[in-house]
Amino acid sequence: MATERFEMRIDSELLERLDNWREAEEDTPSRAEAVRRLMEAGLAHDTRGRQPHLSDGEKLITLMLTDVIEKLGVKTETNIDLVRNVIYGGHYWALGWEMPGIFHGHIDKRSRVSFVVDVLDMWDRLEEGFEKLIDADKVRLEEAAGVFGKNVRFPGFDGNNETEYMSIARFLISDLSRFSRFQDRKSDLNSHHPTLDTYGAMYRVFEPMRKTLVFGKAMSVDQLAEVINARR
């Protein structure tokens, strides 16, 4: 296999960690070889868009489990013969084909989870504040915020372009039983239009207000109008 020269610069702390790692190896590899091994190990566990990978220990455990399932006659949706053949033949790509719900390589980004939590919290407060307004204040809100102030309701996320955000929201609501206000809408969280920029602008206005909204205190008409108008 053809090779190419590759150079990199690292700080002294990381270099020390690299030296400690290679000195713990039986053959004490060179720094270049140590970096190559670490890169290969890291990439082997990076499943984004790549075939699944099992270590030797995981292969043994999996095969033992298939034997136990077979001996006990346990009913399972998993095709244990397929799993065995995958391991014996090294056909790991087949796991992704047959079980895409498990071997999809997707991991929610923490930043996106935090954003969705913030958005749900904001809309929870907005809807609560709107519901507690008397009719006269609802008229004031509509005058101040226009059509967006007429019916304050969380639209959801775009099902075409914001599927990860919508999936996180559904998981929080359905599986973790958070944000009970939206429980009856868990299957209807598709806004059918992009929302991220709008929600970001709204939350930047809402965030300073958040700490003033102690338990039991709803948002005022002016606060509602200020946040809603940020979506324009």
Short mmCIF file of N, CA and C in Angstrom, two decimals, residues 109-176:
data_model
loop_
_atom_site.label_atom_id
_atom_site.label_comp_id
_atom_site.label_asym_id
_atom_site.label_seq_id
_atom_site.Cartn_x
_atom_site.Cartn_y
_atom_site.Cartn_z
N LYS A 109 -25.69 15.39 19.22
CA LYS A 109 -24.70 16.36 19.70
C LYS A 109 -25.24 17.05 20.94
N ARG A 110 -24.40 17.16 21.98
CA ARG A 110 -24.85 17.76 23.23
C ARG A 110 -25.33 19.19 23.03
N SER A 111 -24.69 19.91 22.12
CA SER A 111 -25.09 21.29 21.87
C SER A 111 -26.50 21.36 21.32
N ARG A 112 -26.88 20.39 20.50
CA ARG A 112 -28.22 20.37 19.93
C ARG A 112 -29.26 19.96 20.97
N VAL A 113 -28.88 19.03 21.84
CA VAL A 113 -29.78 18.65 22.94
C VAL A 113 -30.05 19.86 23.82
N SER A 114 -29.01 20.60 24.17
CA SER A 114 -29.16 21.79 25.01
C SER A 114 -30.05 22.82 24.33
N PHE A 115 -29.86 22.99 23.02
CA PHE A 115 -30.66 23.96 22.28
C PHE A 115 -32.14 23.57 22.31
N VAL A 116 -32.43 22.29 22.07
CA VAL A 116 -33.82 21.84 22.06
C VAL A 116 -34.45 22.01 23.44
N VAL A 117 -33.71 21.70 24.50
CA VAL A 117 -34.22 21.88 25.86
C VAL A 117 -34.55 23.35 26.11
N ASP A 118 -33.66 24.23 25.68
CA ASP A 118 -33.90 25.67 25.86
C ASP A 118 -35.14 26.12 25.08
N VAL A 119 -35.28 25.61 23.86
CA VAL A 119 -36.43 26.00 23.02
C VAL A 119 -37.73 25.49 23.64
N LEU A 120 -37.75 24.25 24.10
CA LEU A 120 -38.96 23.70 24.71
C LEU A 120 -39.31 24.45 25.99
N ASP A 121 -38.31 24.77 26.77
CA ASP A 121 -38.55 25.53 28.00
C ASP A 121 -39.12 26.90 27.68
N MET A 122 -38.56 27.55 26.66
CA MET A 122 -39.05 28.87 26.27
C MET A 122 -40.50 28.82 25.82
N TRP A 123 -40.82 27.86 24.94
CA TRP A 123 -42.18 27.77 24.44
C TRP A 123 -43.16 27.32 25.52
N ASP A 124 -42.70 26.54 26.46
CA ASP A 124 -43.53 26.15 27.61
C ASP A 124 -43.94 27.41 28.38
N ARG A 125 -42.99 28.28 28.59
CA ARG A 125 -43.26 29.53 29.30
C ARG A 125 -44.14 30.47 28.49
N LEU A 126 -43.88 30.52 27.19
CA LEU A 126 -44.67 31.39 26.33
C LEU A 126 -46.14 30.96 26.31
N GLU A 127 -46.37 29.67 26.13
CA GLU A 127 -47.74 29.17 26.08
C GLU A 127 -48.44 29.36 27.44
N GLU A 128 -47.70 29.09 28.51
CA GLU A 128 -48.27 29.27 29.84
C GLU A 128 -48.68 30.72 30.07
N GLY A 129 -47.79 31.64 29.70
CA GLY A 129 -48.08 33.06 29.87
C GLY A 129 -49.29 33.50 29.06
N PHE A 130 -49.37 33.00 27.83
CA PHE A 130 -50.49 33.36 26.95
C PHE A 130 -51.81 32.84 27.51
N GLU A 131 -51.80 31.61 28.02
CA GLU A 131 -53.03 31.01 28.56
C GLU A 131 -53.56 31.76 29.77
N LYS A 132 -52.67 32.37 30.52
CA LYS A 132 -53.09 33.06 31.75
C LYS A 132 -53.51 34.51 31.52
N LEU A 133 -53.39 34.98 30.28
CA LEU A 133 -53.80 36.36 30.00
C LEU A 133 -55.32 36.47 29.99
N ILE A 134 -55.81 37.57 30.48
CA ILE A 134 -57.23 37.85 30.35
C ILE A 134 -57.48 38.33 28.92
N ASP A 135 -58.73 38.36 28.50
CA ASP A 135 -59.06 38.69 27.11
C ASP A 135 -58.50 40.05 26.69
N ALA A 136 -58.58 41.03 27.58
CA ALA A 136 -58.09 42.37 27.25
C ALA A 136 -56.59 42.36 26.98
N ASP A 137 -55.85 41.57 27.76
CA ASP A 137 -54.39 41.48 27.56
C ASP A 137 -54.05 40.72 26.29
N LYS A 138 -54.89 39.77 25.91
CA LYS A 138 -54.66 39.05 24.65
C LYS A 138 -54.81 40.00 23.47
N VAL A 139 -55.76 40.92 23.59
CA VAL A 139 -55.93 41.94 22.54
C VAL A 139 -54.69 42.83 22.48
N ARG A 140 -54.17 43.21 23.64
CA ARG A 140 -52.95 44.03 23.70
C ARG A 140 -51.78 43.30 23.07
N LEU A 141 -51.69 42.01 23.34
CA LEU A 141 -50.58 41.22 22.79
C LEU A 141 -50.68 41.14 21.27
N GLU A 142 -51.87 40.95 20.76
CA GLU A 142 -52.03 40.88 19.31
C GLU A 142 -51.69 42.21 18.66
N GLU A 143 -52.04 43.30 19.33
CA GLU A 143 -51.70 44.63 18.81
C GLU A 143 -50.19 44.85 18.81
N ALA A 144 -49.51 44.30 19.84
CA ALA A 144 -48.07 44.52 19.97
C ALA A 144 -47.24 43.55 19.12
N ALA A 145 -47.77 42.33 18.93
CA ALA A 145 -46.98 41.31 18.23
C ALA A 145 -47.60 40.88 16.90
N GLY A 146 -48.71 41.45 16.53
CA GLY A 146 -49.31 41.12 15.26
C GLY A 146 -49.87 39.71 15.23
N VAL A 147 -49.85 39.09 14.06
CA VAL A 147 -50.46 37.78 13.88
C VAL A 147 -49.83 36.72 14.77
N PHE A 148 -48.52 36.86 15.09
CA PHE A 148 -47.85 35.87 15.93
C PHE A 148 -48.32 35.93 17.39
N GLY A 149 -48.93 37.04 17.76
CA GLY A 149 -49.43 37.17 19.12
C GLY A 149 -50.87 36.73 19.28
N LYS A 150 -51.50 36.33 18.18
CA LYS A 150 -52.91 35.94 18.23
C LYS A 150 -53.09 34.55 18.83
N ASN A 151 -52.19 33.63 18.51
CA ASN A 151 -52.28 32.27 19.04
C ASN A 151 -50.86 31.78 19.31
N VAL A 152 -50.42 31.88 20.54
CA VAL A 152 -49.04 31.52 20.90
C VAL A 152 -48.97 30.01 21.12
N ARG A 153 -48.36 29.31 20.18
CA ARG A 153 -48.29 27.84 20.22
C ARG A 153 -47.00 27.38 19.56
N PHE A 154 -46.33 26.45 20.19
CA PHE A 154 -45.07 25.92 19.69
C PHE A 154 -45.27 25.21 18.35
N PRO A 155 -44.61 25.69 17.28
CA PRO A 155 -44.80 25.08 15.95
C PRO A 155 -44.07 23.76 15.76
N GLY A 156 -43.00 23.53 16.52
CA GLY A 156 -42.18 22.34 16.33
C GLY A 156 -40.92 22.67 15.54
N PHE A 157 -40.32 21.63 14.93
CA PHE A 157 -39.12 21.79 14.11
C PHE A 157 -39.43 21.29 12.70
N ASP A 158 -38.64 21.74 11.75
CA ASP A 158 -38.86 21.38 10.35
C ASP A 158 -38.53 19.90 10.12
N GLY A 159 -39.53 19.13 9.67
CA GLY A 159 -39.33 17.70 9.44
C GLY A 159 -38.40 17.38 8.30
N ASN A 160 -38.15 18.33 7.41
CA ASN A 160 -37.26 18.09 6.27
C ASN A 160 -35.82 18.45 6.56
N ASN A 161 -35.60 19.55 7.26
CA ASN A 161 -34.24 20.06 7.45
C ASN A 161 -33.76 20.08 8.90
N GLU A 162 -34.64 19.77 9.84
CA GLU A 162 -34.27 19.82 11.25
C GLU A 162 -34.70 18.53 11.96
N THR A 163 -34.51 17.41 11.27
CA THR A 163 -35.01 16.14 11.79
C THR A 163 -34.35 15.74 13.10
N GLU A 164 -33.05 16.03 13.27
CA GLU A 164 -32.38 15.66 14.51
C GLU A 164 -32.98 16.42 15.68
N TYR A 165 -33.26 17.70 15.48
CA TYR A 165 -33.85 18.52 16.54
C TYR A 165 -35.25 18.00 16.88
N MET A 166 -36.03 17.66 15.87
CA MET A 166 -37.37 17.15 16.09
C MET A 166 -37.32 15.80 16.81
N SER A 167 -36.36 14.96 16.44
CA SER A 167 -36.21 13.66 17.08
C SER A 167 -35.83 13.81 18.55
N ILE A 168 -34.94 14.74 18.85
CA ILE A 168 -34.55 14.99 20.24
C ILE A 168 -35.75 15.47 21.04
N ALA A 169 -36.53 16.37 20.45
CA ALA A 169 -37.71 16.90 21.14
C ALA A 169 -38.69 15.77 21.45
N ARG A 170 -38.95 14.90 20.48
CA ARG A 170 -39.88 13.79 20.69
C ARG A 170 -39.37 12.85 21.77
N PHE A 171 -38.06 12.60 21.78
CA PHE A 171 -37.49 11.70 22.79
C PHE A 171 -37.64 12.30 24.18
N LEU A 172 -37.37 13.60 24.31
CA LEU A 172 -37.52 14.26 25.60
C LEU A 172 -38.96 14.19 26.10
N ILE A 173 -39.89 14.41 25.20
CA ILE A 173 -41.30 14.46 25.57
C ILE A 173 -41.88 13.06 25.79
N SER A 174 -41.62 12.15 24.87
CA SER A 174 -42.23 10.82 24.92
C SER A 174 -41.50 9.85 25.84
N ASP A 175 -40.19 9.73 25.67
CA ASP A 175 -39.44 8.71 26.40
C ASP A 175 -38.98 9.16 27.78
N LEU A 176 -38.66 10.44 27.91
CA LEU A 176 -38.20 10.94 29.21
C LEU A 176 -39.30 11.66 29.98
#
